[in-house]
């Protein structure tokens, strides 16, 4: 992604972010896309951004990473 920072409403759910990223990177619906908070865990698709921000923000930012293959570790 060319742009690294995005402002998202606290009420948005993670599935909205996944859909946004899919469109932004032209990822086909048949392709997998995984989202991780702070490179640690995959949040539930119905989790609200605001709740994740309250619990896991770092220096006032919620850091999300995405990839097309599932990460284990």
Coordinates of N, CA and C in Angstrom, one line a residue:
X1 N 0.8 -1.2 0.0 CA 0.0 0.0 0.0 C 0.9 1.2 0.0
X2 N 0.6 2.2 -0.8 CA 1.3 3.4 -0.9 C 1.1 4.3 0.4
X3 N -0.2 4.4 0.8 CA -0.5 5.1 2.0 C -0.5 4.2 3.2
X4 N 0.2 4.6 4.2 CA 0.5 3.8 5.4 C -0.5 4.0 6.5
X5 N -1.1 5.2 6.6 CA -1.9 5.6 7.7 C -3.3 5.9 7.2
X6 N -4.3 5.4 7.9 CA -5.7 5.7 7.6 C -6.5 6.0 8.8
X7 N -7.5 6.9 8.7 CA -8.3 7.2 9.8 C -9.6 6.5 9.6
X8 N -10.0 5.7 10.6 CA -11.2 4.9 10.5 C -12.1 5.1 11.7
X9 N -13.4 5.2 11.5 CA -14.4 5.4 12.6 C -14.2 4.2 13.7
X10 N -14.4 4.6 14.9 CA -14.3 3.6 16.0 C -15.4 2.6 15.9
X11 N -16.5 2.9 15.3 CA -17.6 2.0 15.1 C -17.5 0.9 14.0
X12 N -16.5 1.2 13.1 CA -16.3 0.2 12.0 C -15.8 -1.1 12.6
X13 N -16.2 -2.1 11.9 CA -15.8 -3.5 12.3 C -14.6 -3.9 11.5
X14 N -13.9 -4.9 12.0 CA -12.7 -5.4 11.3 C -13.0 -5.9 9.9
X15 N -14.2 -6.5 9.7 CA -14.5 -7.0 8.3 C -14.6 -5.8 7.3
X16 N -14.9 -4.6 7.8 CA -15.0 -3.5 6.9 C -13.5 -3.1 6.5
X17 N -12.6 -3.2 7.4 CA -11.2 -3.0 7.1 C -10.7 -4.0 6.1
X18 N -11.0 -5.3 6.3 CA -10.6 -6.3 5.4 C -11.1 -6.1 4.0
X19 N -12.4 -5.7 3.9 CA -13.0 -5.4 2.6 C -12.4 -4.2 1.9
X20 N -12.0 -3.2 2.7 CA -11.3 -2.0 2.2 C -10.0 -2.4 1.6
X21 N -9.2 -3.2 2.4 CA -7.9 -3.6 1.9 C -8.0 -4.4 0.6
X22 N -9.0 -5.3 0.6 CA -9.2 -6.2 -0.6 C -9.4 -5.3 -1.8
X23 N -10.2 -4.3 -1.7 CA -10.4 -3.4 -2.8 C -9.2 -2.6 -3.2
X24 N -8.5 -2.1 -2.2 CA -7.3 -1.2 -2.4 C -6.2 -2.0 -3.1
X25 N -6.0 -3.3 -2.7 CA -4.9 -4.0 -3.4 C -5.4 -4.9 -4.5
X26 N -6.6 -4.8 -4.9 CA -7.2 -5.6 -5.9 C -7.1 -7.1 -5.6
X27 N -7.5 -7.5 -4.5 CA -7.5 -8.9 -4.0 C -8.8 -9.6 -4.4
X28 N -8.8 -10.6 -5.1 CA -10.0 -11.3 -5.5 C -10.7 -11.9 -4.3
X29 N -12.0 -12.0 -4.3 CA -12.7 -12.6 -3.2 C -12.3 -14.1 -2.9
X30 N -11.8 -14.7 -3.9 CA -11.4 -16.1 -3.8 C -10.0 -16.3 -3.1
X31 N -9.3 -15.2 -3.0 CA -8.0 -15.1 -2.4 C -8.1 -14.9 -0.9
X32 N -7.3 -15.5 -0.1 CA -7.3 -15.3 1.4 C -6.6 -14.0 1.7
X33 N -7.1 -13.3 2.8 CA -6.5 -12.1 3.3 C -6.6 -12.2 4.8
X34 N -5.5 -12.1 5.5 CA -5.4 -12.2 6.9 C -5.0 -10.9 7.5
X35 N -5.6 -10.5 8.6 CA -5.3 -9.2 9.3 C -4.8 -9.5 10.7
X36 N -3.8 -8.8 11.1 CA -3.2 -9.1 12.5 C -3.1 -7.7 13.2
X37 N -3.3 -7.7 14.5 CA -3.2 -6.6 15.3 C -1.8 -6.7 16.0
X38 N -0.9 -5.6 15.7 CA 0.4 -5.6 16.3 C 1.2 -6.8 15.9
X39 N 1.0 -7.5 14.8 CA 1.6 -8.7 14.4 C 1.5 -9.8 15.4
X40 N 0.5 -9.8 16.2 CA 0.4 -10.8 17.3 C -0.8 -11.7 17.2
X41 N -2.0 -11.2 16.8 CA -3.2 -12.0 16.7 C -4.1 -11.5 15.7
X42 N -5.0 -12.4 15.2 CA -6.0 -12.1 14.2 C -7.3 -11.8 15.0
X43 N -7.8 -10.6 14.9 CA -9.0 -10.2 15.6 C -10.2 -10.9 14.9
X44 N -11.3 -11.0 15.7 CA -12.6 -11.5 15.2 C -13.1 -10.5 14.1
X45 N -13.7 -11.0 13.1 CA -14.2 -10.1 12.0 C -15.3 -9.1 12.5
X46 N -16.0 -9.4 13.6 CA -17.0 -8.5 14.1 C -16.5 -7.6 15.2
X47 N -15.2 -7.6 15.5 CA -14.6 -6.7 16.5 C -14.6 -5.3 16.0
X48 N -15.0 -4.4 16.9 CA -15.0 -3.0 16.6 C -13.6 -2.4 16.7
X49 N -13.3 -1.5 15.8 CA -12.0 -0.8 15.7 C -11.7 -0.1 17.1
X50 N -12.8 0.6 17.6 CA -12.6 1.3 18.8 C -12.2 0.4 20.0
X51 N -12.8 -0.7 20.1 CA -12.4 -1.7 21.2 C -11.0 -2.1 21.1
X52 N -10.6 -2.5 19.8 CA -9.2 -2.9 19.6 C -8.3 -1.8 19.9
X53 N -8.6 -0.5 19.5 CA -7.8 0.6 19.8 C -7.6 0.8 21.3
X54 N -8.7 0.7 22.0 CA -8.6 1.0 23.5 C -7.7 -0.1 24.1
X55 N -7.7 -1.3 23.7 CA -6.9 -2.3 24.3 C -5.5 -2.5 23.8
X56 N -5.3 -2.2 22.5 CA -4.0 -2.6 21.8 C -3.3 -1.4 21.1
X57 N -3.8 -0.2 21.3 CA -3.1 0.9 20.6 C -1.7 1.1 21.1
X58 N -0.8 1.6 20.3 CA 0.6 1.9 20.7 C 0.9 3.3 20.3
X59 N 1.2 4.1 21.2 CA 1.5 5.6 21.0 C 0.3 6.2 20.2
X60 N -0.9 5.9 20.6 CA -2.1 6.5 20.0 C -2.5 6.0 18.6
X61 N -1.9 4.8 18.2 CA -2.2 4.3 16.9 C -2.5 2.8 17.0
X62 N -3.5 2.3 16.3 CA -3.8 0.9 16.2 C -3.1 0.4 15.0
X63 N -2.1 -0.5 15.2 CA -1.3 -1.0 14.1 C -1.8 -2.3 13.6
X64 N -2.2 -2.4 12.3 CA -2.7 -3.6 11.7 C -1.8 -4.0 10.6
X65 N -1.6 -5.2 10.4 CA -0.8 -5.8 9.3 C -1.7 -6.8 8.6
X66 N -1.5 -6.9 7.3 CA -2.2 -7.8 6.5 C -1.3 -8.7 5.7
X67 N -1.7 -9.9 5.3 CA -0.9 -10.7 4.4 C -1.9 -11.7 3.7
X68 N -1.4 -12.3 2.7 CA -2.2 -13.3 1.9 C -2.0 -14.7 2.4
X69 N -1.1 -14.9 3.2 CA -0.9 -16.3 3.8 C -1.0 -16.2 5.3
X70 N -1.5 -17.2 5.9 CA -1.7 -17.2 7.3 C -0.4 -17.3 8.0
X71 N -0.2 -16.5 9.1 CA 1.1 -16.6 9.8 C 0.9 -17.4 11.1
X72 N 1.9 -18.2 11.4 CA 1.8 -19.0 12.6 C 3.1 -18.7 13.4
X73 N 3.1 -18.7 14.7 CA 4.3 -18.5 15.4 C 4.0 -18.4 16.8

